[in-house]
Short mmCIF file of N, CA, C and O in Angstrom, two decimals:
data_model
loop_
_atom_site.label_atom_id
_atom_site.label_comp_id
_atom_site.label_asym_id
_atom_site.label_seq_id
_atom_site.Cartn_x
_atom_site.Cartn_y
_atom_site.Cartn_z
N UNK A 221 33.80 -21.83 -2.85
CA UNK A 221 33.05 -22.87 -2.18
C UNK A 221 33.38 -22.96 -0.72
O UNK A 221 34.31 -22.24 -0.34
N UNK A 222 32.80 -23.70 0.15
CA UNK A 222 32.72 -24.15 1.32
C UNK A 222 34.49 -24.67 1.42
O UNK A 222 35.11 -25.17 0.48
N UNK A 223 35.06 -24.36 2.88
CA UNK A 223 36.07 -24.47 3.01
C UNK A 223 36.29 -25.71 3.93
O UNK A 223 35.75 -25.54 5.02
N UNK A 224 36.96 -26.94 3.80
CA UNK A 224 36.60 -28.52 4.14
C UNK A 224 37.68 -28.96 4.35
O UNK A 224 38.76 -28.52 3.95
N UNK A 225 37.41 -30.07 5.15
CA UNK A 225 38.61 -31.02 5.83
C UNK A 225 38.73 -32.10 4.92
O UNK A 225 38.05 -32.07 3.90
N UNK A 226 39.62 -33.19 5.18
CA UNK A 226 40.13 -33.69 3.82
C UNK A 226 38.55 -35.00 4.09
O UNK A 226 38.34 -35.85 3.23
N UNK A 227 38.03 -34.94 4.85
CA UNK A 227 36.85 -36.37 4.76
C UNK A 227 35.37 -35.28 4.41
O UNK A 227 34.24 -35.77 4.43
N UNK A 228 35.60 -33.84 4.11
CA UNK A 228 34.64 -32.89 3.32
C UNK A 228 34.15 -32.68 4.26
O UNK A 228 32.98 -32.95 4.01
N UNK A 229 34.22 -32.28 5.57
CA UNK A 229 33.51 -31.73 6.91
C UNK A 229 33.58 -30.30 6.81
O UNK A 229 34.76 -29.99 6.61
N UNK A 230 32.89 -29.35 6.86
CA UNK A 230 33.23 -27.97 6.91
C UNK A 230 33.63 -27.64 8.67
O UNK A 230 33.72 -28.45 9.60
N UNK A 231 33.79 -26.37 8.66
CA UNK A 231 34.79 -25.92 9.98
C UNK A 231 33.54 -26.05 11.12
O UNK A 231 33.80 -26.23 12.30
N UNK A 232 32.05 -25.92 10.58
CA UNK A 232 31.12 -26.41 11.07
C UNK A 232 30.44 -28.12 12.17
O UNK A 232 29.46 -28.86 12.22
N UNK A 233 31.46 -27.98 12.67
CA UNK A 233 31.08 -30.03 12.44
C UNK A 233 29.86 -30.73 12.30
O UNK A 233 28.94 -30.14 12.87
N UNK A 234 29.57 -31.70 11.77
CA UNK A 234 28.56 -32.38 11.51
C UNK A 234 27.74 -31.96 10.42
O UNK A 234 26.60 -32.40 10.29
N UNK A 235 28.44 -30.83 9.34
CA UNK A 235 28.15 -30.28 8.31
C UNK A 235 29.15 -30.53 6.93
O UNK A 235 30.35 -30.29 6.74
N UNK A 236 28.37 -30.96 6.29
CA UNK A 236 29.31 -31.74 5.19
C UNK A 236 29.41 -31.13 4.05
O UNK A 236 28.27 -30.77 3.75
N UNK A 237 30.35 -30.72 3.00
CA UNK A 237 29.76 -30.65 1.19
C UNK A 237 31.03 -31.16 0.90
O UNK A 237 32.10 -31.21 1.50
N UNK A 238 30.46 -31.68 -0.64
CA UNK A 238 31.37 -31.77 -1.83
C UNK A 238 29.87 -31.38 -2.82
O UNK A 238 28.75 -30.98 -2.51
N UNK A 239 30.73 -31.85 -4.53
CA UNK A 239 30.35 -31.94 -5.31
C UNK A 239 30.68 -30.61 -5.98
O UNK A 239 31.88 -30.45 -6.22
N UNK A 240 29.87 -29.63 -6.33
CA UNK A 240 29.93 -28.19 -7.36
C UNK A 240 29.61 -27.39 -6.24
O UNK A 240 29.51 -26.17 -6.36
N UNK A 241 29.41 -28.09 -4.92
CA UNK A 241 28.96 -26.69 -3.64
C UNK A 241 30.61 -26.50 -3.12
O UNK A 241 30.91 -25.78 -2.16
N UNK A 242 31.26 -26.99 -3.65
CA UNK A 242 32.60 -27.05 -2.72
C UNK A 242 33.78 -26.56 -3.81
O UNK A 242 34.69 -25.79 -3.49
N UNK A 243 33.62 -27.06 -4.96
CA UNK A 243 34.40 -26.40 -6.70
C UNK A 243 33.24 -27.38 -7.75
O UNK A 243 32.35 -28.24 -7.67
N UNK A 244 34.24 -26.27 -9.08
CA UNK A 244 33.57 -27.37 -9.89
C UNK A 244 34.13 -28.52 -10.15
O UNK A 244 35.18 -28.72 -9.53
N UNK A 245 33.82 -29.24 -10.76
CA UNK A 245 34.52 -30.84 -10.98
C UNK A 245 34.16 -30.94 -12.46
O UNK A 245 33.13 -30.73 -13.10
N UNK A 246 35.70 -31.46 -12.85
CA UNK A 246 35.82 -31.91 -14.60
C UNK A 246 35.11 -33.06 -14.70
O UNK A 246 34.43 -33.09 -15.73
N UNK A 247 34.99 -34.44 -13.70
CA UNK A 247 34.57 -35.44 -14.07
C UNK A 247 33.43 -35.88 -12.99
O UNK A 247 33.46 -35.45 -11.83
N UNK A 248 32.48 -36.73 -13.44
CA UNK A 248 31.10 -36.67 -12.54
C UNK A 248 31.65 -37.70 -11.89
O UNK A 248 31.11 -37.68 -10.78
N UNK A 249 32.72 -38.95 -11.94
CA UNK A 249 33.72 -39.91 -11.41
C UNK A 249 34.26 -39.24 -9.76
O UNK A 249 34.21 -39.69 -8.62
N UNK A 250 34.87 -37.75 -10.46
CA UNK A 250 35.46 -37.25 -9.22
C UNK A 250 34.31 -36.56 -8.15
O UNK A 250 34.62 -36.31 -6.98
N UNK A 251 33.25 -36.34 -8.59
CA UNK A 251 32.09 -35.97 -7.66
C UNK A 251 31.24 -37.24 -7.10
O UNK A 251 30.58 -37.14 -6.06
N UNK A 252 31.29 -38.02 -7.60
CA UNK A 252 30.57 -39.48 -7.02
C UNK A 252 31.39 -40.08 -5.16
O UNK A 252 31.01 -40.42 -4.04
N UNK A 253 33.27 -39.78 -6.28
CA UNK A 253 33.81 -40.30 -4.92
C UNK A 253 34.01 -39.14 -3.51
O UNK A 253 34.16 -39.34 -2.31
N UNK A 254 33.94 -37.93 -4.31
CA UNK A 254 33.86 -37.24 -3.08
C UNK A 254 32.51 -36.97 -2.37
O UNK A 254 32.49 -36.40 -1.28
N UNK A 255 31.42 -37.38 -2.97
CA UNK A 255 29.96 -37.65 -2.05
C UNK A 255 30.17 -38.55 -1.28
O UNK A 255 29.84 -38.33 -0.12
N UNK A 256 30.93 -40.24 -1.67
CA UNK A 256 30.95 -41.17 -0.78
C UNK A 256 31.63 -40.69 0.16
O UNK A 256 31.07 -40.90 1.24
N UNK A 257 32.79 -40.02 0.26
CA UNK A 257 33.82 -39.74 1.01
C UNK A 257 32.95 -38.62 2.10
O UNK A 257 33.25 -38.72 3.29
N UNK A 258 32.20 -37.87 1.83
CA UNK A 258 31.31 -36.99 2.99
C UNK A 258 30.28 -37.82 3.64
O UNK A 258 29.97 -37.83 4.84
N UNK A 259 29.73 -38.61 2.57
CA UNK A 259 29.04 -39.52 3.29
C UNK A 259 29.53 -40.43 4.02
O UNK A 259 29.07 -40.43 5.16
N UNK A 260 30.32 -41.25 3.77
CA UNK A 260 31.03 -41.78 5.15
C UNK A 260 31.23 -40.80 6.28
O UNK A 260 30.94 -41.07 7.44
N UNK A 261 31.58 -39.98 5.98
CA UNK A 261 32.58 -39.15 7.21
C UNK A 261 30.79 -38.83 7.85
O UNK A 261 30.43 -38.86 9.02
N UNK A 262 30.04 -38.56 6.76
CA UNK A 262 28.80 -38.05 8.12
C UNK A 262 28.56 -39.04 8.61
O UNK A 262 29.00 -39.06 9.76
N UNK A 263 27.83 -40.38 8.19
CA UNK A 263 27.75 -41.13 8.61
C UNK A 263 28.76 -41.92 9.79
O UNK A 263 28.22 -42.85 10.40
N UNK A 264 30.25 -41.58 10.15
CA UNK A 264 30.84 -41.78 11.07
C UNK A 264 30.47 -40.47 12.42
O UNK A 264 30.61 -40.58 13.64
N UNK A 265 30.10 -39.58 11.79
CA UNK A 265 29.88 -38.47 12.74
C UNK A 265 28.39 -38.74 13.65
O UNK A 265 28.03 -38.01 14.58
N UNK A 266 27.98 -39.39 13.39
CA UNK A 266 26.40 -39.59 13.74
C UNK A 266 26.58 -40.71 14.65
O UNK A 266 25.93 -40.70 15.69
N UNK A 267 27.59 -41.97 14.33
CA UNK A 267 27.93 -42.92 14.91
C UNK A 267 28.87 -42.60 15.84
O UNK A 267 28.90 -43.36 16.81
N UNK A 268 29.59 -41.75 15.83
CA UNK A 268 30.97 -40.99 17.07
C UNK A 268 30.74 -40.08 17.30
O UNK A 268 31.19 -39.91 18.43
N UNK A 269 30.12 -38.96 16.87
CA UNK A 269 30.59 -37.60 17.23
C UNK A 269 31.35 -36.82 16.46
O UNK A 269 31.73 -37.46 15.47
N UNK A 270 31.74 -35.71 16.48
CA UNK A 270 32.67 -35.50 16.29
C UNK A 270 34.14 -35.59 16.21
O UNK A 270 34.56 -35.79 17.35
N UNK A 271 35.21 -35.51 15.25
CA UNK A 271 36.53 -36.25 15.46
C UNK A 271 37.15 -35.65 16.41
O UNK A 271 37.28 -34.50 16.85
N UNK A 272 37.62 -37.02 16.66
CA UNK A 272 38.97 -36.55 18.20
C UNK A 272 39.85 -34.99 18.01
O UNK A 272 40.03 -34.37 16.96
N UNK A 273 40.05 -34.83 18.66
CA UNK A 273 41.53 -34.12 18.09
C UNK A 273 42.44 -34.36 17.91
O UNK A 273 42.90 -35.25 18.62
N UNK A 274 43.34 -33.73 16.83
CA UNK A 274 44.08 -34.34 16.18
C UNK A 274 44.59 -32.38 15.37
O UNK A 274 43.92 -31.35 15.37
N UNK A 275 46.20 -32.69 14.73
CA UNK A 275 46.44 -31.76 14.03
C UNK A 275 46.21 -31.43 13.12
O UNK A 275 46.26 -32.08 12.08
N UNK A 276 45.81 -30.14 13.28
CA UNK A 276 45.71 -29.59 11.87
C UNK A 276 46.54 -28.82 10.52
O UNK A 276 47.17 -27.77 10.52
N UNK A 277 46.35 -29.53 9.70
CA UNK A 277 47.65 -28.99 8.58
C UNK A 277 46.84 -28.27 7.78
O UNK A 277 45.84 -28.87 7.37
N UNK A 278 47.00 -27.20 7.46
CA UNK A 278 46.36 -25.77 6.42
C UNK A 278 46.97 -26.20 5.11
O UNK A 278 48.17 -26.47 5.03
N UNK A 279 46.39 -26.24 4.38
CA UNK A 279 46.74 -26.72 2.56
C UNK A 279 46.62 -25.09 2.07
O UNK A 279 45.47 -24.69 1.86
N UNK A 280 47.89 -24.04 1.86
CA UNK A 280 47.86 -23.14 0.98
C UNK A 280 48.49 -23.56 -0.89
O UNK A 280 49.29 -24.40 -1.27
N UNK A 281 47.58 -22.41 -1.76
CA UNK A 281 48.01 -22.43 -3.00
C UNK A 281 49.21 -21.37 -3.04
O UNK A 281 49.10 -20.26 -2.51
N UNK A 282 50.62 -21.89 -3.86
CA UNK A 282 51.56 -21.23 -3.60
C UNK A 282 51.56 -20.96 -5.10
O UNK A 282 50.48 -20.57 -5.53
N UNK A 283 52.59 -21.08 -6.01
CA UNK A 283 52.79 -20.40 -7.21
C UNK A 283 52.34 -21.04 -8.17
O UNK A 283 52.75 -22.18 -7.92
N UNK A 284 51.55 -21.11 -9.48
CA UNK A 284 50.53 -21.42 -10.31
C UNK A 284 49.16 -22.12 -9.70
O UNK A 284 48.22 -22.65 -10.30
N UNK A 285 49.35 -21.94 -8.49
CA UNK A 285 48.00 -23.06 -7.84
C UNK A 285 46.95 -21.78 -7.68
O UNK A 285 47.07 -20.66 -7.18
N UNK A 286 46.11 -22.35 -8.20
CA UNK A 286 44.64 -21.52 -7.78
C UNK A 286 43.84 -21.62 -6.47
O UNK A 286 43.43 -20.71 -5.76
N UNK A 287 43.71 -22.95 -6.34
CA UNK A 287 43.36 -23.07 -4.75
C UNK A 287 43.47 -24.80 -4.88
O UNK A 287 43.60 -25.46 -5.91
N UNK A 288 43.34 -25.38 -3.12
CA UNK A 288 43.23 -26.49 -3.39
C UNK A 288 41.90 -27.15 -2.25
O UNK A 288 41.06 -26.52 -1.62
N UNK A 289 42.08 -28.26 -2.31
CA UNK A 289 40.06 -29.25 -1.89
C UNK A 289 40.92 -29.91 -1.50
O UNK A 289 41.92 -29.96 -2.21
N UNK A 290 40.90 -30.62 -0.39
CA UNK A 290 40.59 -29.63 0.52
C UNK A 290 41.43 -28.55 0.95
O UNK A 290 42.26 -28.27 0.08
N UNK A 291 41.50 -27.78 2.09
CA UNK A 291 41.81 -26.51 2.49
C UNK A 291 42.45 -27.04 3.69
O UNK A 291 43.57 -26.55 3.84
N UNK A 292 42.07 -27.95 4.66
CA UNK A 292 42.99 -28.34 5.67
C UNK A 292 42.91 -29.80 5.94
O UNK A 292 41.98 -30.46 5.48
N UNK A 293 43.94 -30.38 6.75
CA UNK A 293 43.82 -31.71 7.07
C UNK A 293 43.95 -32.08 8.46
O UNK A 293 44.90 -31.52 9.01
N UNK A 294 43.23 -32.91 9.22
CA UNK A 294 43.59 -33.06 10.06
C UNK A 294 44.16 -34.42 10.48
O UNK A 294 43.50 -35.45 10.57
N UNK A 295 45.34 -34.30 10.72
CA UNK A 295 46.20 -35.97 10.90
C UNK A 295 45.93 -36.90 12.34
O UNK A 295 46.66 -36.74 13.32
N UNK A 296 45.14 -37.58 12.32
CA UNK A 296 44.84 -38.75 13.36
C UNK A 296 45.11 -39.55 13.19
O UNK A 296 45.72 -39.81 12.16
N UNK A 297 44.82 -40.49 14.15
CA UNK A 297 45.24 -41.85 13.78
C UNK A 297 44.35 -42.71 12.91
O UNK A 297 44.53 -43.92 12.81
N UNK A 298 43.50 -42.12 12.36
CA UNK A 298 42.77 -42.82 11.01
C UNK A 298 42.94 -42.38 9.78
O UNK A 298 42.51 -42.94 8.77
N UNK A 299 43.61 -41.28 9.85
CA UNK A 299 44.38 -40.49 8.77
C UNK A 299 45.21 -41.66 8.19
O UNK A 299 45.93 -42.34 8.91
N UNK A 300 45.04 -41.94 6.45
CA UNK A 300 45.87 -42.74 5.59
C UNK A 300 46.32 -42.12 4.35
O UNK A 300 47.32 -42.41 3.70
N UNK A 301 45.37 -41.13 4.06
CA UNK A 301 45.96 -40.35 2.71
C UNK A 301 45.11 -38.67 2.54
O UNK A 301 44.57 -38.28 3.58
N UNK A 302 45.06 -38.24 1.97
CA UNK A 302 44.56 -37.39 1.86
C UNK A 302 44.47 -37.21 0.22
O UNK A 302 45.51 -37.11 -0.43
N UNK A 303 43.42 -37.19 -0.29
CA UNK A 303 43.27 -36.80 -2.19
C UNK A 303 43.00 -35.36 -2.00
O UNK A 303 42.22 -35.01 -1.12
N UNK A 304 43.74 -34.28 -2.95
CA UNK A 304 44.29 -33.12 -3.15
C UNK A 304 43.73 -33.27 -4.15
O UNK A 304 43.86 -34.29 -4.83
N UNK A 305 42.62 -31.78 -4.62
CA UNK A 305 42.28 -31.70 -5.69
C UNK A 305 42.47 -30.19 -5.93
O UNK A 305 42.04 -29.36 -5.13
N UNK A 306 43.14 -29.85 -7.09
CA UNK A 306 43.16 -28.33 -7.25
C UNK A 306 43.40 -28.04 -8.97
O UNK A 306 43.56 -28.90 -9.83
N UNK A 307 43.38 -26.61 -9.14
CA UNK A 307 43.14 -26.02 -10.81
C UNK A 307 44.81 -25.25 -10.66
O UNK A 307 45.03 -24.43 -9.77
N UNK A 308 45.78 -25.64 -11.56
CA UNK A 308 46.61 -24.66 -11.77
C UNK A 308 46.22 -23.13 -12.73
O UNK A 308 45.23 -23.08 -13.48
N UNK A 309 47.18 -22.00 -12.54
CA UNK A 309 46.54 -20.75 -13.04
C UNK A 309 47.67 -20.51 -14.19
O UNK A 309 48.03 -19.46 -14.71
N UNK A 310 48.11 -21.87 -14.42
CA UNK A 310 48.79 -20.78 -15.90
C UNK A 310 49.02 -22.07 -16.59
O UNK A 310 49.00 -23.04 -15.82
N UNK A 311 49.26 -22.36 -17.93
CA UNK A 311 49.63 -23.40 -18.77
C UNK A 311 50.68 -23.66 -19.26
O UNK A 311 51.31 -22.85 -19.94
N UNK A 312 51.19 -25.19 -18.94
CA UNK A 312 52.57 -25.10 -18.60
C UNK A 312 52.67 -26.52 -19.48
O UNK A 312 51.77 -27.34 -19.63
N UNK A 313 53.95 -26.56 -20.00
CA UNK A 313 54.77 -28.10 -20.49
C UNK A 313 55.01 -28.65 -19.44
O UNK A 313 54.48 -28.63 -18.33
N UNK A 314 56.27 -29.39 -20.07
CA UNK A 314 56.67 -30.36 -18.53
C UNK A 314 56.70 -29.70 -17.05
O UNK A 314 57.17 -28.56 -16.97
N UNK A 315 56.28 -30.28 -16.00
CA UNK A 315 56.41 -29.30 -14.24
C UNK A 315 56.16 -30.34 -13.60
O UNK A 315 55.90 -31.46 -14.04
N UNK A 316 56.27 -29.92 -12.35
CA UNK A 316 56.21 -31.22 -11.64
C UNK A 316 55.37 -29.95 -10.30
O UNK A 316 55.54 -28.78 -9.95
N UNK A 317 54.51 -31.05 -9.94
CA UNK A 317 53.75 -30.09 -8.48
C UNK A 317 54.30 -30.32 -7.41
O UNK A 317 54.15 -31.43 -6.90
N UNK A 318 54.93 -29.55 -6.89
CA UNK A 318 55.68 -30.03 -5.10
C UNK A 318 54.81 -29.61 -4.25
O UNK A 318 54.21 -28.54 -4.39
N UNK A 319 54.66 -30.34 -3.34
CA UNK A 319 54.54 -29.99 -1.83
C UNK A 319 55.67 -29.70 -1.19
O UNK A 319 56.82 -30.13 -1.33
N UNK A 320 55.04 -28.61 -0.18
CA UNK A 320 56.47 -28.41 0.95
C UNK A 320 56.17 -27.86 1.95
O UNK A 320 55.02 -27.41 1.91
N UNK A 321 56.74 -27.67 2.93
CA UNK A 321 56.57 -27.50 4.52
C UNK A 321 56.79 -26.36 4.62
O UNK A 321 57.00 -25.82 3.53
N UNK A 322 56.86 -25.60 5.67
CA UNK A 322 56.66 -24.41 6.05
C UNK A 322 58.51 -23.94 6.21
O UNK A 322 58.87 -22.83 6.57
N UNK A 323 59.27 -24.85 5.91
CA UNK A 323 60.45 -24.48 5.96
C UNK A 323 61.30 -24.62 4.44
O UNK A 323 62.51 -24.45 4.32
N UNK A 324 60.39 -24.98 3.37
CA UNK A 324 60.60 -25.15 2.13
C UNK A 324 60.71 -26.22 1.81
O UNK A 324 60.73 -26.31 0.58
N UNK A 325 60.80 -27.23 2.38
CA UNK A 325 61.61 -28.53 2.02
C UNK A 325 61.09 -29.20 1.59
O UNK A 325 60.39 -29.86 2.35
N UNK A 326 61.02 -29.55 0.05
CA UNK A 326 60.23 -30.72 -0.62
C UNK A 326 59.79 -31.67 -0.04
O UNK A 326 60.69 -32.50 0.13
N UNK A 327 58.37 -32.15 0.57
CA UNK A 327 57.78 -33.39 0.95
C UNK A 327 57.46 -34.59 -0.11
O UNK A 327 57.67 -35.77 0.13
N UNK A 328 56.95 -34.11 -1.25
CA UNK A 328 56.46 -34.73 -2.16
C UNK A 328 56.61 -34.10 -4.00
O UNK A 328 56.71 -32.89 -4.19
N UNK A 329 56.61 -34.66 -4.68
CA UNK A 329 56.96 -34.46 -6.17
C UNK A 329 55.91 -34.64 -7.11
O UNK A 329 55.50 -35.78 -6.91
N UNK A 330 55.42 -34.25 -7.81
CA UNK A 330 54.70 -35.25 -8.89
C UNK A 330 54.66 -34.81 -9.93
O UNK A 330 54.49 -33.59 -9.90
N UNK A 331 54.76 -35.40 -11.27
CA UNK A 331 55.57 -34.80 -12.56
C UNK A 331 54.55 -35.14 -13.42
O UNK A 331 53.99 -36.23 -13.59
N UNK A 332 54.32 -33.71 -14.09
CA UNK A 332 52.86 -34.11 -14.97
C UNK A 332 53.82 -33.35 -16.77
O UNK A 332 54.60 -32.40 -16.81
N UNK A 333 53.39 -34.12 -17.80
CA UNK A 333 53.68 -33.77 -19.04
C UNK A 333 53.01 -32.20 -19.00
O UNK A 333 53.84 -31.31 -18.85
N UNK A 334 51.45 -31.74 -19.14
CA UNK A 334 51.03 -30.53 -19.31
C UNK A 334 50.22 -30.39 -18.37
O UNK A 334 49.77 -31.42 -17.87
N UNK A 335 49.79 -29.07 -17.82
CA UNK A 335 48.92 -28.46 -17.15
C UNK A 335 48.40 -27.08 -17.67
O UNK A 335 49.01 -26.21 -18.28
N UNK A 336 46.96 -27.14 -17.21
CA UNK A 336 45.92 -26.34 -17.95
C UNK A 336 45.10 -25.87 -16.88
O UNK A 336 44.53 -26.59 -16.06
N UNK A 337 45.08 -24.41 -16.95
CA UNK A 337 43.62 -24.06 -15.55
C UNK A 337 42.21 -24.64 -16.15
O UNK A 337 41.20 -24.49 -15.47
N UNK A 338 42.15 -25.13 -17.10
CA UNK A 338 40.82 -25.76 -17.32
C UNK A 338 40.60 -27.50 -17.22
O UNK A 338 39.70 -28.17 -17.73
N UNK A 339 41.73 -27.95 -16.40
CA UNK A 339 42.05 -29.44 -16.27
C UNK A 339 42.03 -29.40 -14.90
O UNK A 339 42.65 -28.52 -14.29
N UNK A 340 41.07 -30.70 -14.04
CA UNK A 340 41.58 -30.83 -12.29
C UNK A 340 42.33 -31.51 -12.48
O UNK A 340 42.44 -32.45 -13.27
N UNK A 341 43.40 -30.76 -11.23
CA UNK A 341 44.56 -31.56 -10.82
C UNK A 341 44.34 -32.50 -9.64
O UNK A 341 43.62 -32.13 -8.71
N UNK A 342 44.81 -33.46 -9.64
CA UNK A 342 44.82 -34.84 -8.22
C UNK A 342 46.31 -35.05 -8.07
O UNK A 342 47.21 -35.21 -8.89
N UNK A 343 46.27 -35.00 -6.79
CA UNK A 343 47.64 -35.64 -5.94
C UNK A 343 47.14 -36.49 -4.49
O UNK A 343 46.21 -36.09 -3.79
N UNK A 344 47.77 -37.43 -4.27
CA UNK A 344 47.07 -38.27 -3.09
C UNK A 344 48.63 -38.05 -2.39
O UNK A 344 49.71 -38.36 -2.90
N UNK A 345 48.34 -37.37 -0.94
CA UNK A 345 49.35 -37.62 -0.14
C UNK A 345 49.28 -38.50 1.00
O UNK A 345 48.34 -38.26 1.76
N UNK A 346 49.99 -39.41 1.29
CA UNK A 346 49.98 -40.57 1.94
C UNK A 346 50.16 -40.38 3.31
O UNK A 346 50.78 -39.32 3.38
N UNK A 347 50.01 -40.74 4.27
CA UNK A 347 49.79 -40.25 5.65
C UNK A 347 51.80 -40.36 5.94
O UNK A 347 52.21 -39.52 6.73
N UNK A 348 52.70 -41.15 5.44
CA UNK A 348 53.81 -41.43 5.85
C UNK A 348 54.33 -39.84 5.68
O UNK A 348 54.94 -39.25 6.57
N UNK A 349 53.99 -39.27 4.39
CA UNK A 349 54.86 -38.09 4.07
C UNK A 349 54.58 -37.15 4.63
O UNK A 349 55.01 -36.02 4.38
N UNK A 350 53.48 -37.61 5.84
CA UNK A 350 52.78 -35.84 6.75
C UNK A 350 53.42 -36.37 7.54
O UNK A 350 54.26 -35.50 7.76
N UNK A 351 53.75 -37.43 8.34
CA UNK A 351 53.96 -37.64 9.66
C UNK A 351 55.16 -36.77 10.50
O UNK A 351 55.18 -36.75 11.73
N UNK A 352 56.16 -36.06 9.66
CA UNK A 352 56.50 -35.10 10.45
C UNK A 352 56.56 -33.74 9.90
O UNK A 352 57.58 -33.06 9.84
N UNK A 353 55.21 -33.35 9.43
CA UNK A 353 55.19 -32.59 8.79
C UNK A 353 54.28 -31.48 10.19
O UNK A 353 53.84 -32.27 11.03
N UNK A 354 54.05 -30.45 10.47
CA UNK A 354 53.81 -29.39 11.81
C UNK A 354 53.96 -27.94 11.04
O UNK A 354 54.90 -27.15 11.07
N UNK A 355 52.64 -27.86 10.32
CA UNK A 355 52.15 -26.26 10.19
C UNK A 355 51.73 -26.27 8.78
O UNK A 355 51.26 -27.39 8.54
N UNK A 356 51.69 -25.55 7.81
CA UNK A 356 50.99 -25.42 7.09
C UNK A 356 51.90 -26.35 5.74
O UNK A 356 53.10 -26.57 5.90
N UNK A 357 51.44 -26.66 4.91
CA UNK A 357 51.50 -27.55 3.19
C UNK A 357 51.55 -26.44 2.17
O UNK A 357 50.56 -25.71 2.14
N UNK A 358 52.48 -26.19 1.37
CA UNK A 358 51.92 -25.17 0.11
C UNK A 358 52.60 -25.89 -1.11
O UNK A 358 53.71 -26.40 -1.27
N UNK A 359 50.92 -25.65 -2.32
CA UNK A 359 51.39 -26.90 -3.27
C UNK A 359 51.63 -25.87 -4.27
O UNK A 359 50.85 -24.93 -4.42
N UNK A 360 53.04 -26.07 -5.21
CA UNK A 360 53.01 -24.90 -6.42
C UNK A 360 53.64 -26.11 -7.43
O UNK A 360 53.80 -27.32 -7.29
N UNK A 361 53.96 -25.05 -8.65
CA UNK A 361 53.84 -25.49 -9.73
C UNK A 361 55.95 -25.27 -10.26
O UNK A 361 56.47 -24.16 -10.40
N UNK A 362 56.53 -26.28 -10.39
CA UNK A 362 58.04 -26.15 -10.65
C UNK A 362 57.67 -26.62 -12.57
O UNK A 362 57.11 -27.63 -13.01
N UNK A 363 58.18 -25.57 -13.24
CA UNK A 363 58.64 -25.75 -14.43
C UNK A 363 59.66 -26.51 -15.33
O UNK A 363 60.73 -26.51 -14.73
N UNK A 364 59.77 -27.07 -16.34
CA UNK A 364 61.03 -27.82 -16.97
C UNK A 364 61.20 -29.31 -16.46
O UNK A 364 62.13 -30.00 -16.86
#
């Protein structure tokens, strides 16, 4: 699919997708809110312009991750969270999904009982845990 910023802007500006043009989606719940979420953002684009500048953080898939929605973020000062949606590639018991920085260092945790490549995964990262975060995010899959 189309490769998108975390408010669903493609690298295009003033060009928007979600829904099944961007992945598929397990629940029509999670495609409703990511239409509102492009639709706002166009609808702010029409009213401003294009967004300020601001940094950009690259979201890579690191070990069991298949890919993740979005693909990059850009942190401004209206930046509050970012919802992470992605498919793990192997099926697993207890794991927990980390984020981490370009120097390894655990940013974030989140501990799921099972994972399935036929289940979407959600993680919401909160604007506090980017704030000194400078270069790329890679989300994988820790076992046990």
């Amino acid at each position: 699919g189309a490769i998108v910023y975390e408010n669903m802007e493609t690298s295009v500006p003033g060009i928007f997708a979600c829904g099944n043009v961007v992945h598929v989606h397990d629940l029509v719940d999670y495609v409703s809110a990511e239409s509102e979420r492009a639709g706002a953002a166009a609808a702010a684009f029409l009213r401003n312009g294009s967004c300020p500048a601001s940094e950009e953080i690259p979201l890579t898939a690191g070990d069991g991750i298949g890919y993740t929605v979005p693909q990059k973020l850009r942190i401004g000062e209206s930046f509050s969270s970012a919802e992470i949606f992605f498919r793990v590639t192997r099926v697993t018991g207890a794991a927990a999904i980390l984020a981490t920085n370009q120097e390894g260092k655990t940013i974030a945790r989140f501990k799921r009982e099972h994972l399935a490549p036929g289940e979407m995964e959600r993680i919401i990262l909160p604007a506090k845990l980017l704030q000194d975060v400078h270069g790329p995010i890679s989300l994988s899959i820790q076992e046990g």
